[in-house]
Amino acid sequence: MSIILITSSHLRHKCFTKLMCDAMPVSLVIVENKPQNNDVMKEKEKEYFLPLEGWKPDCSVWNLEKGEINERYVARELSSLEPDFIFTFGCSLLKKRIFSIPRNGCINIHTGLVQEFRGVDSSFWALNKELPEAVGATIHYINRGIDSGNIIFQTRPELDIKDTLEDIFLKTCLDSFEVLAKESVRILSGDIGGLPLTTKGRLYQTKDMNKFVYEETKNKLTKVLESYILDKGKRDKEIPLISCWT
């Protein structure tokens, strides 16, 4: 079986790569080099993933610049490898020439519940809208849309009253990596078509984030978490997790 990972260059992406390589027979890792412009996130990532800073996968690695993954020469090279699966996390949006290559599909981790929030910064926007129950991750097939392919399963991290915005995002990442690694045998051995997304969540883009909305969300975070934790069971049921196995 041939499995390829497509990811990025920050510490959280190394964690994804490490856990996938430990769980699956990965033959190639493609790393998109992206600058880390968020100093707060960079320091928080060290709290979670610093031991992985010098880690390297025991397989072939291609280093590409942001967006280069969709070049025709990359598609030709990947097609020649005849992969069974491609798993992605944190890379550029893939064009059809890339996501249509693997025999059994291209599977992505989106750090949001797609029935509520799609695009970038989904955990942030869930908290901005005072919906901590909408914080989570979706493991889904990639199609022509943005975070709109068939859903395999979703995860929801445990939140704490002391969490920062960065903690919540990284908890969401780590939780999804661990569950995907755990369920990898099930995914690789079965004919899993996933469940179609019947309600598309709001799509957010990078341009939607600004300093004002970030500070506003940061300042109300403790109260938002307090309210959620007091009534967690009921509120989680209002946005049930989707899984093709239940």
PDB file of N, CA, C and O in Angstrom, residues 28-82:
ATOM      1  N   LEU A  28       5.891   8.754   1.377  1.00  0.00           N
ATOM      2  CA  LEU A  28       6.337  10.090   0.982  1.00  0.00           C
ATOM      3  C   LEU A  28       5.613  11.138   1.816  1.00  0.00           C
ATOM      4  O   LEU A  28       4.401  11.053   2.024  1.00  0.00           O
ATOM      5  N   VAL A  29       6.372  12.134   2.269  1.00  0.00           N
ATOM      6  CA  VAL A  29       5.813  13.299   2.953  1.00  0.00           C
ATOM      7  C   VAL A  29       6.148  14.533   2.131  1.00  0.00           C
ATOM      8  O   VAL A  29       7.324  14.775   1.822  1.00  0.00           O
ATOM      9  N   ILE A  30       5.128  15.296   1.796  1.00  0.00           N
ATOM     10  CA  ILE A  30       5.325  16.555   1.073  1.00  0.00           C
ATOM     11  C   ILE A  30       5.083  17.694   2.057  1.00  0.00           C
ATOM     12  O   ILE A  30       4.011  17.783   2.665  1.00  0.00           O
ATOM     13  N   VAL A  31       6.078  18.542   2.220  1.00  0.00           N
ATOM     14  CA  VAL A  31       6.012  19.641   3.182  1.00  0.00           C
ATOM     15  C   VAL A  31       6.001  20.966   2.433  1.00  0.00           C
ATOM     16  O   VAL A  31       6.946  21.290   1.703  1.00  0.00           O
ATOM     17  N   GLU A  32       4.928  21.713   2.598  1.00  0.00           N
ATOM     18  CA  GLU A  32       4.876  23.069   2.054  1.00  0.00           C
ATOM     19  C   GLU A  32       5.526  24.022   3.065  1.00  0.00           C
ATOM     20  O   GLU A  32       5.112  24.058   4.229  1.00  0.00           O
ATOM     21  N   ASN A  33       6.498  24.742   2.635  1.00  0.00           N
ATOM     22  CA  ASN A  33       7.174  25.689   3.518  1.00  0.00           C
ATOM     23  C   ASN A  33       6.351  26.965   3.639  1.00  0.00           C
ATOM     24  O   ASN A  33       6.170  27.698   2.670  1.00  0.00           O
ATOM     25  N   LYS A  34       5.835  27.205   4.844  1.00  0.00           N
ATOM     26  CA  LYS A  34       5.040  28.395   5.105  1.00  0.00           C
ATOM     27  C   LYS A  34       5.648  29.152   6.278  1.00  0.00           C
ATOM     28  O   LYS A  34       5.990  28.547   7.292  1.00  0.00           O
ATOM     29  N   PRO A  35       5.779  30.466   6.167  1.00  0.00           N
ATOM     30  CA  PRO A  35       6.323  31.234   7.294  1.00  0.00           C
ATOM     31  C   PRO A  35       5.383  31.204   8.485  1.00  0.00           C
ATOM     32  O   PRO A  35       4.155  31.162   8.316  1.00  0.00           O
ATOM     33  N   GLN A  36       5.949  31.178   9.697  1.00  0.00           N
ATOM     34  CA  GLN A  36       5.156  31.255  10.927  1.00  0.00           C
ATOM     35  C   GLN A  36       5.165  32.711  11.377  1.00  0.00           C
ATOM     36  O   GLN A  36       6.109  33.187  11.998  1.00  0.00           O
ATOM     37  N   ASN A  37       4.103  33.439  11.052  1.00  0.00           N
ATOM     38  CA  ASN A  37       4.041  34.872  11.341  1.00  0.00           C
ATOM     39  C   ASN A  37       3.379  35.187  12.674  1.00  0.00           C
ATOM     40  O   ASN A  37       3.367  36.334  13.107  1.00  0.00           O
ATOM     41  N   ASN A  38       2.825  34.188  13.325  1.00  0.00           N
ATOM     42  CA  ASN A  38       2.119  34.380  14.590  1.00  0.00           C
ATOM     43  C   ASN A  38       3.042  33.961  15.732  1.00  0.00           C
ATOM     44  O   ASN A  38       3.197  32.777  16.013  1.00  0.00           O
ATOM     45  N   ASP A  39       3.650  34.937  16.392  1.00  0.00           N
ATOM     46  CA  ASP A  39       4.618  34.630  17.458  1.00  0.00           C
ATOM     47  C   ASP A  39       3.963  33.949  18.648  1.00  0.00           C
ATOM     48  O   ASP A  39       4.578  33.089  19.297  1.00  0.00           O
ATOM     49  N   VAL A  40       2.724  34.318  18.967  1.00  0.00           N
ATOM     50  CA  VAL A  40       2.025  33.697  20.087  1.00  0.00           C
ATOM     51  C   VAL A  40       1.795  32.216  19.796  1.00  0.00           C
ATOM     52  O   VAL A  40       2.043  31.352  20.650  1.00  0.00           O
ATOM     53  N   MET A  41       1.348  31.911  18.597  1.00  0.00           N
ATOM     54  CA  MET A  41       1.129  30.515  18.222  1.00  0.00           C
ATOM     55  C   MET A  41       2.452  29.744  18.176  1.00  0.00           C
ATOM     56  O   MET A  41       2.511  28.579  18.593  1.00  0.00           O
ATOM     57  N   LYS A  42       3.478  30.383  17.705  1.00  0.00           N
ATOM     58  CA  LYS A  42       4.792  29.725  17.623  1.00  0.00           C
ATOM     59  C   LYS A  42       5.268  29.291  19.005  1.00  0.00           C
ATOM     60  O   LYS A  42       5.747  28.165  19.189  1.00  0.00           O
ATOM     61  N   GLU A  43       5.120  30.165  20.000  1.00  0.00           N
ATOM     62  CA  GLU A  43       5.537  29.822  21.363  1.00  0.00           C
ATOM     63  C   GLU A  43       4.618  28.763  21.969  1.00  0.00           C
ATOM     64  O   GLU A  43       5.066  27.869  22.687  1.00  0.00           O
ATOM     65  N   LYS A  44       3.330  28.857  21.686  1.00  0.00           N
ATOM     66  CA  LYS A  44       2.390  27.872  22.227  1.00  0.00           C
ATOM     67  C   LYS A  44       2.645  26.490  21.617  1.00  0.00           C
ATOM     68  O   LYS A  44       2.548  25.470  22.309  1.00  0.00           O
ATOM     69  N   GLU A  45       2.988  26.439  20.357  1.00  0.00           N
ATOM     70  CA  GLU A  45       3.314  25.163  19.719  1.00  0.00           C
ATOM     71  C   GLU A  45       4.491  24.482  20.413  1.00  0.00           C
ATOM     72  O   GLU A  45       4.528  23.257  20.537  1.00  0.00           O
ATOM     73  N   LYS A  46       5.443  25.281  20.877  1.00  0.00           N
ATOM     74  CA  LYS A  46       6.591  24.704  21.582  1.00  0.00           C
ATOM     75  C   LYS A  46       6.159  24.015  22.872  1.00  0.00           C
ATOM     76  O   LYS A  46       6.729  23.001  23.265  1.00  0.00           O
ATOM     77  N   GLU A  47       5.149  24.570  23.545  1.00  0.00           N
ATOM     78  CA  GLU A  47       4.642  23.941  24.768  1.00  0.00           C
ATOM     79  C   GLU A  47       4.082  22.548  24.479  1.00  0.00           C
ATOM     80  O   GLU A  47       4.198  21.641  25.297  1.00  0.00           O
ATOM     81  N   TYR A  48       3.471  22.400  23.320  1.00  0.00           N
ATOM     82  CA  TYR A  48       2.833  21.137  22.965  1.00  0.00           C
ATOM     83  C   TYR A  48       3.774  20.168  22.245  1.00  0.00           C
ATOM     84  O   TYR A  48       3.709  18.956  22.471  1.00  0.00           O
ATOM     85  N   PHE A  49       4.622  20.698  21.376  1.00  0.00           N
ATOM     86  CA  PHE A  49       5.308  19.828  20.425  1.00  0.00           C
ATOM     87  C   PHE A  49       6.831  20.008  20.345  1.00  0.00           C
ATOM     88  O   PHE A  49       7.456  19.486  19.428  1.00  0.00           O
ATOM     89  N   LEU A  50       7.442  20.727  21.282  1.00  0.00           N
ATOM     90  CA  LEU A  50       8.873  21.025  21.168  1.00  0.00           C
ATOM     91  C   LEU A  50       9.749  19.791  20.959  1.00  0.00           C
ATOM     92  O   LEU A  50      10.708  19.842  20.181  1.00  0.00           O
ATOM     93  N   PRO A  51       9.482  18.636  21.607  1.00  0.00           N
ATOM     94  CA  PRO A  51      10.337  17.459  21.386  1.00  0.00           C
ATOM     95  C   PRO A  51      10.407  17.011  19.926  1.00  0.00           C
ATOM     96  O   PRO A  51      11.318  16.264  19.552  1.00  0.00           O
ATOM     97  N   LEU A  52       9.467  17.461  19.102  1.00  0.00           N
ATOM     98  CA  LEU A  52       9.453  17.061  17.697  1.00  0.00           C
ATOM     99  C   LEU A  52      10.239  18.003  16.796  1.00  0.00           C
ATOM    100  O   LEU A  52      10.331  17.773  15.588  1.00  0.00           O
ATOM    101  N   GLU A  53      10.834  19.035  17.391  1.00  0.00           N
ATOM    102  CA  GLU A  53      11.480  20.069  16.574  1.00  0.00           C
ATOM    103  C   GLU A  53      12.530  19.488  15.627  1.00  0.00           C
ATOM    104  O   GLU A  53      12.638  19.888  14.464  1.00  0.00           O
ATOM    105  N   GLY A  54      13.308  18.529  16.087  1.00  0.00           N
ATOM    106  CA  GLY A  54      14.360  17.962  15.248  1.00  0.00           C
ATOM    107  C   GLY A  54      13.994  16.642  14.592  1.00  0.00           C
ATOM    108  O   GLY A  54      14.826  16.032  13.910  1.00  0.00           O
ATOM    109  N   TRP A  55      12.755  16.203  14.773  1.00  0.00           N
ATOM    110  CA  TRP A  55      12.346  14.906  14.235  1.00  0.00           C
ATOM    111  C   TRP A  55      12.211  14.946  12.723  1.00  0.00           C
ATOM    112  O   TRP A  55      11.771  15.940  12.138  1.00  0.00           O
ATOM    113  N   LYS A  56      12.574  13.831  12.058  1.00  0.00           N
ATOM    114  CA  LYS A  56      12.414  13.701  10.611  1.00  0.00           C
ATOM    115  C   LYS A  56      11.809  12.338  10.294  1.00  0.00           C
ATOM    116  O   LYS A  56      12.163  11.338  10.923  1.00  0.00           O
ATOM    117  N   PRO A  57      10.914  12.270   9.330  1.00  0.00           N
ATOM    118  CA  PRO A  57      10.297  10.986   8.978  1.00  0.00           C
ATOM    119  C   PRO A  57      11.302  10.056   8.304  1.00  0.00           C
ATOM    120  O   PRO A  57      12.226  10.505   7.618  1.00  0.00           O
ATOM    121  N   ASP A  58      11.088   8.769   8.490  1.00  0.00           N
ATOM    122  CA  ASP A  58      11.955   7.750   7.904  1.00  0.00           C
ATOM    123  C   ASP A  58      11.413   7.334   6.533  1.00  0.00           C
ATOM    124  O   ASP A  58      11.115   6.161   6.298  1.00  0.00           O
ATOM    125  N   CYS A  59      11.250   8.315   5.656  1.00  0.00           N
ATOM    126  CA  CYS A  59      10.771   8.061   4.293  1.00  0.00           C
ATOM    127  C   CYS A  59      11.178   9.258   3.442  1.00  0.00           C
ATOM    128  O   CYS A  59      11.787  10.214   3.937  1.00  0.00           O
ATOM    129  N   SER A  60      10.831   9.233   2.178  1.00  0.00           N
ATOM    130  CA  SER A  60      11.161  10.350   1.295  1.00  0.00           C
ATOM    131  C   SER A  60      10.394  11.607   1.703  1.00  0.00           C
ATOM    132  O   SER A  60       9.241  11.523   2.143  1.00  0.00           O
ATOM    133  N   VAL A  61      11.041  12.753   1.553  1.00  0.00           N
ATOM    134  CA  VAL A  61      10.421  14.043   1.863  1.00  0.00           C
ATOM    135  C   VAL A  61      10.651  15.002   0.703  1.00  0.00           C
ATOM    136  O   VAL A  61      11.780  15.134   0.219  1.00  0.00           O
ATOM    137  N   TRP A  62       9.578  15.622   0.245  1.00  0.00           N
ATOM    138  CA  TRP A  62       9.687  16.692  -0.739  1.00  0.00           C
ATOM    139  C   TRP A  62       9.362  18.005  -0.043  1.00  0.00           C
ATOM    140  O   TRP A  62       8.347  18.123   0.647  1.00  0.00           O
ATOM    141  N   ASN A  63      10.198  18.998  -0.221  1.00  0.00           N
ATOM    142  CA  ASN A  63       9.945  20.330   0.309  1.00  0.00           C
ATOM    143  C   ASN A  63       9.537  21.254  -0.829  1.00  0.00           C
ATOM    144  O   ASN A  63      10.287  21.427  -1.804  1.00  0.00           O
ATOM    145  N   LEU A  64       8.350  21.817  -0.712  1.00  0.00           N
ATOM    146  CA  LEU A  64       7.819  22.698  -1.744  1.00  0.00           C
ATOM    147  C   LEU A  64       7.482  24.059  -1.154  1.00  0.00           C
ATOM    148  O   LEU A  64       7.270  24.182   0.057  1.00  0.00           O
ATOM    149  N   GLU A  65       7.399  25.046  -1.999  1.00  0.00           N
ATOM    150  CA  GLU A  65       6.953  26.356  -1.561  1.00  0.00           C
ATOM    151  C   GLU A  65       5.417  26.397  -1.554  1.00  0.00           C
ATOM    152  O   GLU A  65       4.755  25.571  -2.195  1.00  0.00           O
ATOM    153  N   LYS A  66       4.863  27.329  -0.829  1.00  0.00           N
ATOM    154  CA  LYS A  66       3.413  27.441  -0.700  1.00  0.00           C
ATOM    155  C   LYS A  66       2.765  27.533  -2.080  1.00  0.00           C
ATOM    156  O   LYS A  66       3.148  28.368  -2.906  1.00  0.00           O
ATOM    157  N   GLY A  67       1.791  26.679  -2.332  1.00  0.00           N
ATOM    158  CA  GLY A  67       1.069  26.681  -3.595  1.00  0.00           C
ATOM    159  C   GLY A  67       1.677  25.823  -4.681  1.00  0.00           C
ATOM    160  O   GLY A  67       1.010  25.484  -5.664  1.00  0.00           O
ATOM    161  N   GLU A  68       2.931  25.453  -4.509  1.00  0.00           N
ATOM    162  CA  GLU A  68       3.626  24.672  -5.535  1.00  0.00           C
ATOM    163  C   GLU A  68       3.037  23.271  -5.681  1.00  0.00           C
ATOM    164  O   GLU A  68       3.196  22.617  -6.722  1.00  0.00           O
ATOM    165  N   ILE A  69       2.342  22.812  -4.662  1.00  0.00           N
ATOM    166  CA  ILE A  69       1.764  21.473  -4.674  1.00  0.00           C
ATOM    167  C   ILE A  69       0.844  21.261  -5.876  1.00  0.00           C
ATOM    168  O   ILE A  69       0.679  20.134  -6.367  1.00  0.00           O
ATOM    169  N   ASN A  70       0.246  22.316  -6.399  1.00  0.00           N
ATOM    170  CA  ASN A  70      -0.711  22.179  -7.502  1.00  0.00           C
ATOM    171  C   ASN A  70      -0.080  22.295  -8.884  1.00  0.00           C
ATOM    172  O   ASN A  70      -0.808  22.254  -9.893  1.00  0.00           O
ATOM    173  N   GLU A  71       1.226  22.411  -8.954  1.00  0.00           N
ATOM    174  CA  GLU A  71       1.895  22.495 -10.253  1.00  0.00           C
ATOM    175  C   GLU A  71       1.746  21.181 -11.020  1.00  0.00           C
ATOM    176  O   GLU A  71       1.679  20.098 -10.434  1.00  0.00           O
ATOM    177  N   ARG A  72       1.708  21.281 -12.330  1.00  0.00           N
ATOM    178  CA  ARG A  72       1.505  20.092 -13.162  1.00  0.00           C
ATOM    179  C   ARG A  72       2.632  19.072 -13.008  1.00  0.00           C
ATOM    180  O   ARG A  72       2.402  17.866 -13.073  1.00  0.00           O
ATOM    181  N   TYR A  73       3.844  19.549 -12.813  1.00  0.00           N
ATOM    182  CA  TYR A  73       4.948  18.602 -12.676  1.00  0.00           C
ATOM    183  C   TYR A  73       4.798  17.777 -11.392  1.00  0.00           C
ATOM    184  O   TYR A  73       5.172  16.596 -11.363  1.00  0.00           O
ATOM    185  N   VAL A  74       4.237  18.386 -10.342  1.00  0.00           N
ATOM    186  CA  VAL A  74       3.995  17.638  -9.103  1.00  0.00           C
ATOM    187  C   VAL A  74       2.925  16.577  -9.349  1.00  0.00           C
ATOM    188  O   VAL A  74       3.050  15.428  -8.901  1.00  0.00           O
ATOM    189  N   ALA A  75       1.867  16.949 -10.072  1.00  0.00           N
ATOM    190  CA  ALA A  75       0.816  15.985 -10.388  1.00  0.00           C
ATOM    191  C   ALA A  75       1.371  14.803 -11.174  1.00  0.00           C
ATOM    192  O   ALA A  75       1.007  13.647 -10.919  1.00  0.00           O
ATOM    193  N   ARG A  76       2.263  15.077 -12.117  1.00  0.00           N
ATOM    194  CA  ARG A  76       2.849  13.982 -12.896  1.00  0.00           C
ATOM    195  C   ARG A  76       3.674  13.057 -12.011  1.00  0.00           C
ATOM    196  O   ARG A  76       3.599  11.825 -12.115  1.00  0.00           O
ATOM    197  N   GLU A  77       4.472  13.639 -11.118  1.00  0.00           N
ATOM    198  CA  GLU A  77       5.304  12.834 -10.226  1.00  0.00           C
ATOM    199  C   GLU A  77       4.456  11.995  -9.276  1.00  0.00           C
ATOM    200  O   GLU A  77       4.727  10.808  -9.052  1.00  0.00           O
ATOM    201  N   LEU A  78       3.413  12.603  -8.727  1.00  0.00           N
ATOM    202  CA  LEU A  78       2.547  11.865  -7.806  1.00  0.00           C
ATOM    203  C   LEU A  78       1.791  10.752  -8.525  1.00  0.00           C
ATOM    204  O   LEU A  78       1.632   9.650  -7.990  1.00  0.00           O
ATOM    205  N   SER A  79       1.330  11.032  -9.722  1.00  0.00           N
ATOM    206  CA  SER A  79       0.612  10.014 -10.482  1.00  0.00           C
ATOM    207  C   SER A  79       1.501   8.806 -10.744  1.00  0.00           C
ATOM    208  O   SER A  79       1.030   7.655 -10.705  1.00  0.00           O
ATOM    209  N   SER A  80       2.771   9.050 -10.978  1.00  0.00           N
ATOM    210  CA  SER A  80       3.693   7.952 -11.256  1.00  0.00           C
ATOM    211  C   SER A  80       3.894   7.052 -10.037  1.00  0.00           C
ATOM    212  O   SER A  80       4.268   5.882 -10.178  1.00  0.00           O
ATOM    213  N   LEU A  81       3.626   7.571  -8.847  1.00  0.00           N
ATOM    214  CA  LEU A  81       3.776   6.788  -7.616  1.00  0.00           C
ATOM    215  C   LEU A  81       2.556   5.918  -7.333  1.00  0.00           C
ATOM    216  O   LEU A  81       2.609   5.041  -6.464  1.00  0.00           O
ATOM    217  N   GLU A  82       1.455   6.194  -8.016  1.00  0.00           N
ATOM    218  CA  GLU A  82       0.222   5.422  -7.877  1.00  0.00           C
ATOM    219  C   GLU A  82      -0.195   5.218  -6.415  1.00  0.00           C
ATOM    220  O   GLU A  82      -0.362   4.089  -5.950  1.00  0.00           O
TER     221      GLU A  82
END
